[in-house]
Coordinates of C-alpha atoms and ligand atoms in Angstrom, one line a residue:
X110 CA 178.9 -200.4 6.9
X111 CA 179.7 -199.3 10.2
X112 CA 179.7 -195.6 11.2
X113 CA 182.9 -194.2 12.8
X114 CA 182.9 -191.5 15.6
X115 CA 183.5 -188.0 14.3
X116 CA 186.5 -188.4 17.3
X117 CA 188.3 -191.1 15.7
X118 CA 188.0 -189.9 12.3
X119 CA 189.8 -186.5 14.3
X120 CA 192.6 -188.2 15.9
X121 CA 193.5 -190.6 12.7
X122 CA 193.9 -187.5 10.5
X123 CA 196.5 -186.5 12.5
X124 CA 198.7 -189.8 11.9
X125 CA 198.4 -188.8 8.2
X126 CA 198.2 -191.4 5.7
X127 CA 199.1 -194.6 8.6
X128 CA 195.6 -193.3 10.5
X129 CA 193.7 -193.0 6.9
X130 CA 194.9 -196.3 5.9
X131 CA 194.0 -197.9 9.5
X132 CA 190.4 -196.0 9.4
X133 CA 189.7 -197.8 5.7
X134 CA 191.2 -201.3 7.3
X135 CA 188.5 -200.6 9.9
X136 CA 185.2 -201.9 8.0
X137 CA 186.5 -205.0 6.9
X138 CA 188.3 -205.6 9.9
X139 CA 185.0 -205.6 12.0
X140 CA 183.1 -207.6 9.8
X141 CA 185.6 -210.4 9.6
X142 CA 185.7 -210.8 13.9
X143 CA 181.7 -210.1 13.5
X144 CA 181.9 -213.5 11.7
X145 CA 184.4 -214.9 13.6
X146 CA 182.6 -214.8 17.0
X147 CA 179.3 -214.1 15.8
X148 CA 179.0 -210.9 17.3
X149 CA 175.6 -208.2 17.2
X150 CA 177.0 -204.8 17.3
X151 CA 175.5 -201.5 18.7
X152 CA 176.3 -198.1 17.8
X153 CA 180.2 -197.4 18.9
X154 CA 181.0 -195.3 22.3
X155 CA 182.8 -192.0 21.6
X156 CA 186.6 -192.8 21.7
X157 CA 189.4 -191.3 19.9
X158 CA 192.1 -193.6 19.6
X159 CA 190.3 -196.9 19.2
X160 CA 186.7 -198.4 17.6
X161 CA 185.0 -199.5 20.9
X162 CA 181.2 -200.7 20.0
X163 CA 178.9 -202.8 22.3
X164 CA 178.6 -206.4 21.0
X165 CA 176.1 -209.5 21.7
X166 CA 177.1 -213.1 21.6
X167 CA 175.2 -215.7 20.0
X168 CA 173.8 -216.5 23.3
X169 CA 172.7 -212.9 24.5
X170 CA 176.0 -212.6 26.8
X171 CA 176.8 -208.7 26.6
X172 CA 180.5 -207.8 25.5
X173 CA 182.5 -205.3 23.9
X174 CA 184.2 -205.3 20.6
X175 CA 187.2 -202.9 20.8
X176 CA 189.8 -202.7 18.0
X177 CA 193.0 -200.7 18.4
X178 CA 195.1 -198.5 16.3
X179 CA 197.8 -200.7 17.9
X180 CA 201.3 -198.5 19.0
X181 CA 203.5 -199.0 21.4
X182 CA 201.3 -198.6 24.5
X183 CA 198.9 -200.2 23.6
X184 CA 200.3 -203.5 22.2
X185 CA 199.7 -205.6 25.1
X186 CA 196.5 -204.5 26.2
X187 CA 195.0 -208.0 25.5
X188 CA 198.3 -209.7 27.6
X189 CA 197.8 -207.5 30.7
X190 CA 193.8 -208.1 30.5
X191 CA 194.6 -211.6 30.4
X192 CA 196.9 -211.4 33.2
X193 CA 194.5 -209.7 35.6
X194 CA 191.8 -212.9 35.0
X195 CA 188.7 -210.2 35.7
X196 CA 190.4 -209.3 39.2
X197 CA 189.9 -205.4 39.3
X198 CA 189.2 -205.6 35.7
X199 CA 187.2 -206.3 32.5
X200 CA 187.8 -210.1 31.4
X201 CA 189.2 -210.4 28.3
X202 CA 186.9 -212.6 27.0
X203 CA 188.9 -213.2 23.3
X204 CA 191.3 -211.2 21.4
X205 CA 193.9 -211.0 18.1
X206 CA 196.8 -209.9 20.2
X207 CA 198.3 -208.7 16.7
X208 CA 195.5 -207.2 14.7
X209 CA 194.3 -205.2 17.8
X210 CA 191.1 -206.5 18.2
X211 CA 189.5 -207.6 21.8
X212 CA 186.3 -208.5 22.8
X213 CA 185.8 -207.7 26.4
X214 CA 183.5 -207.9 28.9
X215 CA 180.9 -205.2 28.6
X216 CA 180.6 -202.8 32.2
X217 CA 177.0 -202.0 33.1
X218 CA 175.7 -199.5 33.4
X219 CA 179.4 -198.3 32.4
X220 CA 178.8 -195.0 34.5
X221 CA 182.8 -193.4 35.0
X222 CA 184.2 -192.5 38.1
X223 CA 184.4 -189.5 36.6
X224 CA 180.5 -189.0 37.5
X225 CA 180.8 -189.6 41.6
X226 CA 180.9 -186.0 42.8
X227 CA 182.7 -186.6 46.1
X228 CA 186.3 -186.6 45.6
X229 CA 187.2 -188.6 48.6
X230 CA 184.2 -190.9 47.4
X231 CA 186.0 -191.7 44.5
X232 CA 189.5 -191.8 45.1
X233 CA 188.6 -194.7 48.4
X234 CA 186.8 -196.6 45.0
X235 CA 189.7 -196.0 43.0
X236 CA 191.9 -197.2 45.7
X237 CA 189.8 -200.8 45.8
X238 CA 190.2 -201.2 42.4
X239 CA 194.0 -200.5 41.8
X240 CA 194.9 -202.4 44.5
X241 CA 193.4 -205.6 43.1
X242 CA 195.2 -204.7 39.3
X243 CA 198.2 -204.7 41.0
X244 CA 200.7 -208.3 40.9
X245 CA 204.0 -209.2 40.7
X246 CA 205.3 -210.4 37.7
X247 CA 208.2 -212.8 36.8
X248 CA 210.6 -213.4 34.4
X249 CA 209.7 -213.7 30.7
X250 CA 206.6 -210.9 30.3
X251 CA 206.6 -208.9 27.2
X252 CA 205.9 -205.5 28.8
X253 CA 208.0 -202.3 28.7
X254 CA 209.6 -201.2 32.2
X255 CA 208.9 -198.1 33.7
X256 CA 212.4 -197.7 35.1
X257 CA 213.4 -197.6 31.3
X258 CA 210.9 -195.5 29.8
X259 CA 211.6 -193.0 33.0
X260 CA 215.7 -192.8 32.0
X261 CA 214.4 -192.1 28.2
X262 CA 211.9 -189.0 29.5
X263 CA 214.9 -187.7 31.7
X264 CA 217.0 -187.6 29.0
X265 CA 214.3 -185.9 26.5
X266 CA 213.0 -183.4 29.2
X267 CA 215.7 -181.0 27.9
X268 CA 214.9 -181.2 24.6
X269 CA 210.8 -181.1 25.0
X270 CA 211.2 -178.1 27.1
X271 CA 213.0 -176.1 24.0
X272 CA 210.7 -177.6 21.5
X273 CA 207.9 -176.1 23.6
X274 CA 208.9 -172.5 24.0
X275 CA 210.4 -172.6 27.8
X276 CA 206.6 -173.0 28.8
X277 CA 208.0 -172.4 32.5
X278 CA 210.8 -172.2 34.6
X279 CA 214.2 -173.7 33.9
X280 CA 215.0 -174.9 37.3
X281 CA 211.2 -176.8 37.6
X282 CA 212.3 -178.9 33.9
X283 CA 215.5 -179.6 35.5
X284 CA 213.8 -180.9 38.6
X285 CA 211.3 -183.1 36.8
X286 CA 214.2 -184.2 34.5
X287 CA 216.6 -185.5 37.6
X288 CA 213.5 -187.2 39.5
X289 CA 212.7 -189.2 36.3
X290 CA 216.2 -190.3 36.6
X291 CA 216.3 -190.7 40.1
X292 CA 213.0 -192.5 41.0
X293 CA 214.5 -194.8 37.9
X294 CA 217.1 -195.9 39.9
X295 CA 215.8 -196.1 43.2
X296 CA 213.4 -199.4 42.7
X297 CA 213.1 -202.7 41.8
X298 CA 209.7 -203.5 42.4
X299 CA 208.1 -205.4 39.5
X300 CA 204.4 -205.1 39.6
X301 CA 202.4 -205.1 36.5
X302 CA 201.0 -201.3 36.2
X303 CA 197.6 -200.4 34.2
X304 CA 199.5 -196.7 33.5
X305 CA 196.5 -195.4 32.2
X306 CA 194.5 -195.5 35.5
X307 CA 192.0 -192.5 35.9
X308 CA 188.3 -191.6 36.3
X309 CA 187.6 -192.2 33.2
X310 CA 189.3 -195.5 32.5
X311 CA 186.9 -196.8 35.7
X312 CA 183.3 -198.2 34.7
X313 CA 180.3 -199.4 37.1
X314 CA 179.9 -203.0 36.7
X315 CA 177.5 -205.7 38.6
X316 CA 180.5 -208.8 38.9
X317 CA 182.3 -206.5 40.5
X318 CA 181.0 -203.1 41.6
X319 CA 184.2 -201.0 39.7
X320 CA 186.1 -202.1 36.8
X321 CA 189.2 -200.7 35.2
X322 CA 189.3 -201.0 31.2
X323 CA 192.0 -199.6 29.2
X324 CA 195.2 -200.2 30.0
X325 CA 198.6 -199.3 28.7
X326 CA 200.7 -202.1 30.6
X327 CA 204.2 -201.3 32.1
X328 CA 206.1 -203.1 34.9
X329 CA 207.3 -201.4 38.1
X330 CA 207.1 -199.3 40.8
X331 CA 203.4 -199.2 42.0
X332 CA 203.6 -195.4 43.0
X333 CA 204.3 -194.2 39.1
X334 CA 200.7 -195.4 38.8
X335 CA 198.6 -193.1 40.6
X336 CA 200.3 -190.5 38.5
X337 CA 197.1 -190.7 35.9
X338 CA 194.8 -190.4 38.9
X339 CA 196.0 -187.2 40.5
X340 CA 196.3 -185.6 37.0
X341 CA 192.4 -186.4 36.4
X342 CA 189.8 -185.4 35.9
X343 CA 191.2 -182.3 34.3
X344 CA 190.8 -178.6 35.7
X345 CA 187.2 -178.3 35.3
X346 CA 186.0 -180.9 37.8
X347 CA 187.9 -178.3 40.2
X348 CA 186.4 -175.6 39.6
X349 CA 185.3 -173.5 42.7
X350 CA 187.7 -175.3 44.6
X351 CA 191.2 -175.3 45.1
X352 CA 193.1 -177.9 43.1
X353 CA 195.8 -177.7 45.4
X354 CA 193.8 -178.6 48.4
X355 CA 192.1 -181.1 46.4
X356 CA 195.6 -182.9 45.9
X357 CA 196.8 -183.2 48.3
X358 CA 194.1 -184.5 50.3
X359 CA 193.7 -187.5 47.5
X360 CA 197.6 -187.8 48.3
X361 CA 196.9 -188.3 51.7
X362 CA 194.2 -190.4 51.4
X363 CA 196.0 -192.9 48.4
X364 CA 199.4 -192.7 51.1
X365 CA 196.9 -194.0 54.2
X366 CA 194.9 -197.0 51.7
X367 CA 197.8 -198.4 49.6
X368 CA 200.7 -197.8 52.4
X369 CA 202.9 -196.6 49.0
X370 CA 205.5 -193.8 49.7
X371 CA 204.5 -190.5 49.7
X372 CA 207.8 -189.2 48.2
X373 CA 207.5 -191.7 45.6
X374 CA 203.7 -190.7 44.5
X375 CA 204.4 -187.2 44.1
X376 CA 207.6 -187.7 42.3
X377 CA 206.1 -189.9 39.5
X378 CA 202.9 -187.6 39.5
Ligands
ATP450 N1 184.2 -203.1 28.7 C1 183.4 -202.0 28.5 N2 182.2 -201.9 29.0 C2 181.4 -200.8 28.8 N3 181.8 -199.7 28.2 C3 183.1 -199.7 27.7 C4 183.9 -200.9 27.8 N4 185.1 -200.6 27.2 C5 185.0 -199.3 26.7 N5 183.8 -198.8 27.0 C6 183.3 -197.5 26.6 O1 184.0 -197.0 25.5 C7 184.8 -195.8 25.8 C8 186.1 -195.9 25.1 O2 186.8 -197.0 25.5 P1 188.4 -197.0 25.8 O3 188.7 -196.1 26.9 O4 188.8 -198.4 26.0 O5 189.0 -196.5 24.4 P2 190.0 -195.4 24.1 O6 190.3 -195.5 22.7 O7 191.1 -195.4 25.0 O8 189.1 -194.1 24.3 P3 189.5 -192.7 24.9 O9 190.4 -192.1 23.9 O10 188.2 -192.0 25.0 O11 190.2 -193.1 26.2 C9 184.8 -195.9 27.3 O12 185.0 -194.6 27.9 C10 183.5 -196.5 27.7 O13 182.5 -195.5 27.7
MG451 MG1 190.1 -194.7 27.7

């Protein structure tokens, strides 16, 4: 029997009887790619939306079995690991692109960016490692583009903005509803994005000294994805300081290493 974080049990409640039903498919689904790749599993890592435990191979090689609740952001994590061949990255070292499951290469120590204290520090590391995640990608992927999920959230702004109450001012929903649709139009760069690219989505490795894990793939413009970074870590790591100040600088500093447009990073962020 394998024991499920108190987190995940959390989160699947609130998908109602599809998260029940995944969280009893959960047991024999582990044992079954236990067997398959005779794997030695750990106790799992706290995570909310997936069962991530550390695994050994037969012949002592560390890894990491991970098996997703799969939805639409997550569906090709396993295609865009692939795709980044350990470059920036964990390697995807084997996967069931359709039952969710990977087995990844396991970060150690796995300390999160989240821990480095100096801000600049850590935004110069996260600026290494996007830049290598980052490719071009041709005809024929199987990834969403962010041009057409950014047309969707203009048009739903409106609507999300009611459903919440008016939670500010009209004119700022408007705003953030007409640059969705604008930065939409106004690219055609087709890089393969991580989307999901923050402090703690970044682990400490030895092949490589950073490594990103995690990602919800997307293709497009480069700029939408430092939109996770500059909206993490949340409020707390700020305190005593002003988050203002803080963002700006990290804008600055992304602008100067990735030569990206400022306009653009702000807009998407
Ligand atoms: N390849 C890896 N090497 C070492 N640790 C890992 C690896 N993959 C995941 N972990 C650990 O498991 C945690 C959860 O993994 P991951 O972020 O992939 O899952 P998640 O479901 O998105 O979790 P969360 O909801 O917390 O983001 C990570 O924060 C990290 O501590
Ligand atoms: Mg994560």
């Amino acid at each position: 029997m394998i024991a499920i974080p108190d987190e995940l049990t959390t989160t699947m409640a609130r998908f109602g009887d599809k998260g029940r039903a995944w969280l009893r498919s959960l047991p024999p689904i582990v044992d079954e790619f236990v067997d398959r790749w005779s794997l030695t599993l750990g106790s799992p890592f706290p995570a909310s939306y997936s069962y991530v435990t550390p695994a050994r191979l037969r012949d002592g090689v560390s890894a990491v079995l991970k098996v997703n609740f799969v939805d639409r952001e997550n569906v090709h994590e396993g295609e865009a690991l692939r795709r980044y061949e350990g470059r920036g990255a964990v390697r995807l070292l084997d996967a069931d692109d359709e039952a969710g499951v990977l087995l990844l290469e396991r970060c150690e120590p796995g300390t999160r960016l989240s821990q480095i204290e100096d801000d600049e520090v850590a935004t110069a590391i996260a600026a290494d490692v996007i830049r290598r995640l980052w490719k071009p990608v041709g005809a024929g992927h199987p990834f969403e583009r962010v041009s057409d999920r950014a047309r969707a959230w203009a048009a739903s702004v409106p609507e999300e903005f009611e459903r919440l109450g008016r939670p500010f001012d009209t004119d700022l929903a408007e705003r953030a509803s007409a640059l969705f649709a604008e930065l939409a139009d106004s690219s055609d760069e087709a890089f393969l994005l991580d989307q999901d690219f923050h402090h703690y989505n970044v682990l400490a490795a030895q092949r490589e000294p950073w490594l990103a894990i995690d990602p919800k793939p997307l293709v497009g413009d480069r700029a939408f994805d430092l939109g996770a970074l500059l909206r993490n870590p949340g409020p707390q790591a700020f305190e005593g300081r002003d988050p203002g100040r803080v963002t700006a600088r990290r804008i600055d500093q992304l602008v100067e290493a990735l030569g990206l447009s400022r306009e653009r990073i702000v807009g998407w962020a």
